[in-house]
Amino acid sequence: MADTPQNKEDLVSDFSKSMSYGDYLHLDQILTSQHRLSDHHDEMLFIIIHQASELWMKLILHELRAARASIQQNNLEPAFKMLARVSGIQKQLIQSWDVLSTLTPAEYMQFRHKLGNSSGFQSYQNRQIEFMLGLKNPRVLAVYEHQPELLKLMSEAMSEPSIYDAAIGALAARGLTIDPECLQRDWSQPYVENESVTEAWLTVYRDVDQYWDLYELAEKLVDIDSRQQQWRFNHMGTVERVIGFKRGTGGSSGVDYLKHVVSQRYFPELWSLRTVL
């Protein structure tokens, strides 16, 4: 919140030798990065929604990486604040679909052809978030092969443990029995639900007083998983509202693809245990 000076003389107006608000935020770069490829009024909405989403995704990755490091150091409490912030950011991303859905099919068709094969499917930050949450699919790397540095970045991100891998490690660190194959594995491969992890989480949920920090960690992860599903569902609804069942600009099946991924869960044992409890 901006400070309110008590009188007019308190206002700083000479920024020839000091940093201004615009300087600090590099607004000259940010606000001149919206380049429409058509003359259609609503293309500006389309660009800004996606650029703003990428900025929020950058913050999600910033928080998830720090939370993972905190969990790996067996210092869970700082991670709770970071994961709660991720959930808050996800709310912003979910609500952005409401704004984009004000774009009608007739309006979008006026500039959709200008997008070529570019598609949100290619968002490397969204893919990194998926990797960080545990959804690993080596096939998605193919879309980055034309950019060697980005491909290297994505390959490295895929080979790192997810935040759920870190959480499973935290279970083991507290003396709960976890299969060694869950603790020492090829992190680039998709995580497979494991009975020992289910039993460990059940122990936590059945004795929350003893394992309160692990219990809170689990619920923070469930919040993120749930919000990610909401984001996908709203994405699917917006796409169907604007383009129906047309194929995506990047070659995906569009709504059919989104319907397939909307039910994916990142932390399977944290959902299955609810039936067992």
Short mmCIF file of C-alpha atoms in Angstrom, two decimals:
data_model
loop_
_atom_site.label_atom_id
_atom_site.label_comp_id
_atom_site.label_asym_id
_atom_site.label_seq_id
_atom_site.Cartn_x
_atom_site.Cartn_y
_atom_site.Cartn_z
CA MET A 1 0.00 0.00 0.00
CA ALA A 2 1.42 3.40 -0.97
CA ASP A 3 2.41 5.81 1.77
CA THR A 4 0.35 9.01 2.03
CA PRO A 5 2.49 12.12 2.71
CA GLN A 6 1.18 14.51 5.35
CA ASN A 7 1.68 17.52 3.12
CA LYS A 8 2.54 18.41 -0.42
CA GLU A 9 6.21 19.12 0.36
CA ASP A 10 6.74 15.47 1.39
CA LEU A 11 6.29 14.24 -2.18
CA VAL A 12 9.48 13.26 -4.00
CA SER A 13 9.34 14.55 -7.56
CA ASP A 14 12.97 14.57 -8.70
CA PHE A 15 14.07 11.11 -9.85
CA SER A 16 17.04 12.19 -11.93
CA LYS A 17 19.40 10.61 -9.40
CA SER A 18 17.18 8.07 -7.68
CA MET A 19 15.02 5.09 -8.53
CA SER A 20 11.32 5.57 -9.24
CA TYR A 21 8.45 3.10 -9.00
CA GLY A 22 8.56 2.51 -12.76
CA ASP A 23 12.33 2.03 -12.68
CA TYR A 24 12.12 -0.57 -9.92
CA LEU A 25 9.45 -2.59 -11.74
CA HIS A 26 10.93 -2.09 -15.23
CA LEU A 27 7.51 -0.94 -16.40
CA ASP A 28 8.98 0.43 -19.62
CA GLN A 29 9.77 -3.17 -20.61
CA ILE A 30 6.66 -4.83 -19.20
CA LEU A 31 4.12 -2.38 -20.61
CA THR A 32 5.65 -2.32 -24.08
CA SER A 33 5.65 -6.12 -24.45
CA GLN A 34 2.09 -6.45 -25.78
CA HIS A 35 2.39 -6.69 -29.54
CA ARG A 36 -0.82 -7.51 -31.37
CA LEU A 37 -0.50 -9.37 -34.65
CA SER A 38 -3.92 -8.20 -35.77
CA ASP A 39 -5.94 -5.00 -35.56
CA HIS A 40 -8.62 -6.67 -33.46
CA HIS A 41 -9.37 -4.97 -30.14
CA ASP A 42 -9.65 -8.20 -28.12
CA GLU A 43 -6.24 -9.57 -29.00
CA MET A 44 -4.90 -7.27 -26.26
CA LEU A 45 -7.00 -9.18 -23.70
CA PHE A 46 -5.67 -12.49 -25.00
CA ILE A 47 -2.04 -11.37 -24.76
CA ILE A 48 -2.27 -9.78 -21.31
CA ILE A 49 -4.13 -12.73 -19.74
CA HIS A 50 -1.39 -15.11 -20.87
CA GLN A 51 1.49 -12.79 -19.98
CA ALA A 52 0.05 -12.18 -16.51
CA SER A 53 -0.43 -15.93 -16.06
CA GLU A 54 3.22 -16.52 -16.89
CA LEU A 55 4.27 -13.99 -14.24
CA TRP A 56 2.13 -15.76 -11.65
CA MET A 57 3.63 -19.09 -12.75
CA LYS A 58 7.10 -17.65 -12.24
CA LEU A 59 6.15 -16.86 -8.65
CA ILE A 60 4.67 -20.34 -8.16
CA LEU A 61 7.98 -21.88 -9.24
CA HIS A 62 9.89 -19.51 -6.97
CA GLU A 63 7.79 -20.60 -3.99
CA LEU A 64 7.74 -24.31 -4.83
CA ARG A 65 11.52 -24.48 -5.19
CA ALA A 66 12.02 -22.77 -1.85
CA ALA A 67 9.41 -24.99 -0.19
CA ARG A 68 11.04 -28.12 -1.57
CA ALA A 69 14.44 -27.04 -0.24
CA SER A 70 12.92 -26.32 3.17
CA ILE A 71 11.26 -29.75 3.30
CA GLN A 72 14.47 -31.47 2.20
CA GLN A 73 16.26 -29.75 5.09
CA ASN A 74 13.61 -31.15 7.48
CA ASN A 75 12.46 -27.60 8.21
CA LEU A 76 8.76 -27.88 7.43
CA GLU A 77 7.24 -24.77 8.97
CA PRO A 78 8.64 -22.20 6.47
CA ALA A 79 7.33 -24.39 3.66
CA PHE A 80 3.75 -24.02 4.93
CA LYS A 81 3.76 -20.27 4.24
CA MET A 82 5.22 -20.81 0.78
CA LEU A 83 2.71 -23.53 -0.12
CA ALA A 84 -0.19 -21.41 1.16
CA ARG A 85 1.04 -18.62 -1.11
CA VAL A 86 1.05 -21.01 -4.05
CA SER A 87 -2.60 -21.82 -3.31
CA GLY A 88 -3.38 -18.10 -3.27
CA ILE A 89 -1.68 -17.62 -6.64
CA GLN A 90 -3.65 -20.53 -8.04
CA LYS A 91 -6.86 -18.70 -7.06
CA GLN A 92 -5.74 -15.78 -9.20
CA LEU A 93 -5.04 -18.07 -12.14
CA ILE A 94 -8.40 -19.80 -11.76
CA GLN A 95 -10.23 -16.46 -11.79
CA SER A 96 -8.36 -15.33 -14.90
CA TRP A 97 -10.39 -17.79 -16.95
CA ASP A 98 -13.51 -15.79 -16.06
CA VAL A 99 -11.95 -12.74 -17.70
CA LEU A 100 -10.77 -14.65 -20.77
CA SER A 101 -14.22 -16.19 -21.21
CA THR A 102 -15.54 -12.71 -22.04
CA LEU A 103 -13.87 -13.33 -25.40
CA THR A 104 -16.58 -14.65 -27.72
CA PRO A 105 -16.02 -17.22 -30.50
CA ALA A 106 -16.71 -14.60 -33.18
CA GLU A 107 -14.13 -12.26 -31.66
CA TYR A 108 -11.42 -14.91 -31.22
CA MET A 109 -11.80 -16.10 -34.81
CA GLN A 110 -10.78 -12.61 -35.97
CA PHE A 111 -7.21 -13.15 -34.81
CA ARG A 112 -6.78 -16.87 -33.98
CA HIS A 113 -5.14 -17.53 -37.35
CA LYS A 114 -2.38 -15.07 -36.40
CA LEU A 115 -1.22 -17.35 -33.59
CA GLY A 116 0.19 -19.94 -36.00
CA ASN A 117 1.16 -23.05 -34.04
CA SER A 118 1.82 -21.20 -30.79
CA SER A 119 -0.18 -22.60 -27.90
CA GLY A 120 -0.35 -22.57 -24.12
CA PHE A 121 0.50 -26.27 -24.41
CA GLN A 122 4.07 -25.08 -25.04
CA SER A 123 4.33 -23.01 -21.83
CA TYR A 124 7.60 -24.17 -20.34
CA GLN A 125 6.81 -22.66 -16.96
CA ASN A 126 3.54 -24.59 -16.77
CA ARG A 127 5.50 -27.74 -17.62
CA GLN A 128 8.05 -26.95 -14.91
CA ILE A 129 5.21 -26.61 -12.40
CA GLU A 130 3.94 -30.03 -13.48
CA PHE A 131 7.45 -31.47 -13.08
CA MET A 132 7.75 -29.87 -9.65
CA LEU A 133 4.42 -31.40 -8.61
CA GLY A 134 5.49 -34.82 -9.92
CA LEU A 135 3.91 -35.14 -13.36
CA LYS A 136 6.84 -36.27 -15.52
CA ASN A 137 6.37 -37.03 -19.20
CA PRO A 138 9.56 -37.12 -21.31
CA ARG A 139 7.55 -36.77 -24.53
CA VAL A 140 6.69 -33.14 -23.77
CA LEU A 141 10.36 -32.19 -24.14
CA ALA A 142 10.10 -32.55 -27.91
CA VAL A 143 8.44 -29.13 -28.30
CA TYR A 144 11.56 -27.46 -26.88
CA GLU A 145 14.14 -29.12 -29.14
CA HIS A 146 14.40 -26.01 -31.31
CA GLN A 147 15.84 -24.12 -28.30
CA PRO A 148 18.86 -26.08 -26.95
CA GLU A 149 19.28 -23.95 -23.81
CA LEU A 150 15.59 -24.27 -22.93
CA LEU A 151 15.67 -28.00 -23.66
CA LYS A 152 18.62 -28.36 -21.26
CA LEU A 153 16.73 -26.37 -18.60
CA MET A 154 13.63 -28.53 -19.01
CA SER A 155 15.60 -31.79 -18.98
CA GLU A 156 17.29 -30.76 -15.75
CA ALA A 157 13.94 -29.77 -14.20
CA MET A 158 12.50 -33.15 -15.13
CA SER A 159 15.43 -34.92 -13.45
CA GLU A 160 14.94 -33.18 -10.11
CA PRO A 161 12.84 -34.63 -7.28
CA SER A 162 9.32 -33.23 -7.07
CA ILE A 163 7.97 -31.53 -3.98
CA TYR A 164 6.06 -34.76 -3.30
CA ASP A 165 9.32 -36.72 -3.44
CA ALA A 166 10.62 -34.29 -0.82
CA ALA A 167 7.51 -34.86 1.30
CA ILE A 168 7.98 -38.64 1.11
CA GLY A 169 11.56 -38.10 2.21
CA ALA A 170 10.23 -36.13 5.19
CA LEU A 171 8.10 -39.14 6.16
CA ALA A 172 11.17 -41.36 6.15
CA ALA A 173 13.17 -38.78 8.11
CA ARG A 174 10.57 -39.00 10.88
CA GLY A 175 11.08 -42.76 11.13
CA LEU A 176 8.07 -43.87 9.11
CA THR A 177 8.76 -46.93 6.93
CA ILE A 178 9.14 -46.06 3.24
CA ASP A 179 10.25 -48.45 0.53
CA PRO A 180 13.83 -47.59 -0.52
CA GLU A 181 12.67 -47.55 -4.16
CA CYS A 182 10.68 -44.42 -3.35
CA LEU A 183 13.66 -42.65 -1.83
CA GLN A 184 16.31 -43.53 -4.38
CA ARG A 185 14.85 -43.62 -7.86
CA ASP A 186 15.10 -42.01 -11.27
CA TRP A 187 13.39 -38.67 -10.56
CA SER A 188 12.75 -38.12 -14.29
CA GLN A 189 10.26 -40.99 -14.29
CA PRO A 190 6.60 -40.60 -13.26
CA TYR A 191 5.88 -41.38 -9.63
CA VAL A 192 3.97 -44.63 -9.06
CA GLU A 193 1.65 -45.00 -6.08
CA ASN A 194 3.30 -47.06 -3.35
CA GLU A 195 1.70 -48.96 -0.46
CA SER A 196 4.39 -47.99 2.04
CA VAL A 197 3.71 -44.30 1.33
CA THR A 198 -0.02 -44.86 1.81
CA GLU A 199 0.61 -46.57 5.15
CA ALA A 200 2.93 -43.79 6.27
CA TRP A 201 0.39 -41.08 5.48
CA LEU A 202 -2.33 -43.13 7.20
CA THR A 203 -0.15 -43.21 10.33
CA VAL A 204 0.13 -39.42 10.15
CA TYR A 205 -3.62 -38.91 9.72
CA ARG A 206 -4.46 -41.34 12.50
CA ASP A 207 -2.20 -39.56 14.99
CA VAL A 208 -2.25 -35.90 14.02
CA ASP A 209 -1.07 -34.78 17.48
CA GLN A 210 2.22 -36.63 17.11
CA TYR A 211 2.69 -35.79 13.43
CA TRP A 212 1.02 -32.39 13.22
CA ASP A 213 3.68 -30.85 10.97
CA LEU A 214 3.52 -33.74 8.49
CA TYR A 215 -0.28 -33.58 8.64
CA GLU A 216 -0.21 -29.87 7.83
CA LEU A 217 2.25 -30.48 5.01
CA ALA A 218 -0.09 -33.10 3.54
CA GLU A 219 -3.10 -30.79 3.66
CA LYS A 220 -1.14 -27.94 2.06
CA LEU A 221 -0.24 -30.30 -0.79
CA VAL A 222 -3.87 -31.40 -1.15
CA ASP A 223 -4.89 -27.72 -1.39
CA ILE A 224 -2.48 -27.24 -4.29
CA ASP A 225 -3.57 -30.45 -6.02
CA SER A 226 -7.23 -29.49 -5.68
CA ARG A 227 -6.68 -25.96 -7.00
CA GLN A 228 -4.67 -27.30 -9.92
CA GLN A 229 -7.64 -29.47 -10.84
CA GLN A 230 -9.94 -26.44 -10.62
CA TRP A 231 -7.58 -24.50 -12.89
CA ARG A 232 -7.66 -27.29 -15.46
CA PHE A 233 -11.45 -27.56 -15.27
CA ASN A 234 -11.92 -23.81 -15.79
CA HIS A 235 -9.40 -23.94 -18.62
CA MET A 236 -11.38 -26.70 -20.27
CA GLY A 237 -14.66 -24.79 -19.86
CA THR A 238 -13.20 -21.60 -21.29
CA VAL A 239 -11.72 -23.38 -24.31
CA GLU A 240 -15.02 -25.14 -25.03
CA ARG A 241 -16.89 -21.85 -24.68
CA VAL A 242 -14.58 -20.02 -27.10
CA ILE A 243 -13.62 -22.62 -29.75
CA GLY A 244 -15.87 -25.61 -29.08
CA PHE A 245 -14.20 -28.87 -30.08
CA LYS A 246 -11.76 -27.46 -32.65
CA ARG A 247 -8.18 -28.68 -32.48
CA GLY A 248 -5.76 -26.50 -30.50
CA THR A 249 -3.40 -24.16 -32.35
CA GLY A 250 -0.48 -26.29 -31.15
CA GLY A 251 -1.99 -29.48 -32.60
CA SER A 252 -3.59 -30.89 -29.46
CA SER A 253 -7.13 -32.24 -29.54
CA GLY A 254 -8.27 -29.19 -27.60
CA VAL A 255 -11.17 -29.84 -25.23
CA ASP A 256 -10.81 -33.63 -25.58
CA TYR A 257 -7.19 -33.38 -24.36
CA LEU A 258 -8.18 -31.11 -21.48
CA LYS A 259 -10.95 -33.50 -20.45
CA HIS A 260 -8.35 -36.24 -20.28
CA VAL A 261 -5.98 -34.34 -17.96
CA VAL A 262 -8.56 -32.64 -15.75
CA SER A 263 -8.83 -35.65 -13.43
CA GLN A 264 -5.09 -36.21 -12.99
CA ARG A 265 -3.88 -36.18 -9.39
CA TYR A 266 -0.34 -35.30 -8.35
CA PHE A 267 -0.27 -36.84 -4.88
CA PRO A 268 -2.21 -40.11 -5.21
CA GLU A 269 -1.79 -41.51 -1.70
CA LEU A 270 -3.10 -38.30 -0.14
CA TRP A 271 -6.36 -38.87 -2.01
CA SER A 272 -6.68 -42.66 -1.68
CA LEU A 273 -6.18 -42.58 2.09
CA ARG A 274 -9.43 -40.62 2.46
CA THR A 275 -11.36 -43.71 1.45
CA VAL A 276 -9.40 -45.92 3.83
CA LEU A 277 -9.65 -43.69 6.92
#
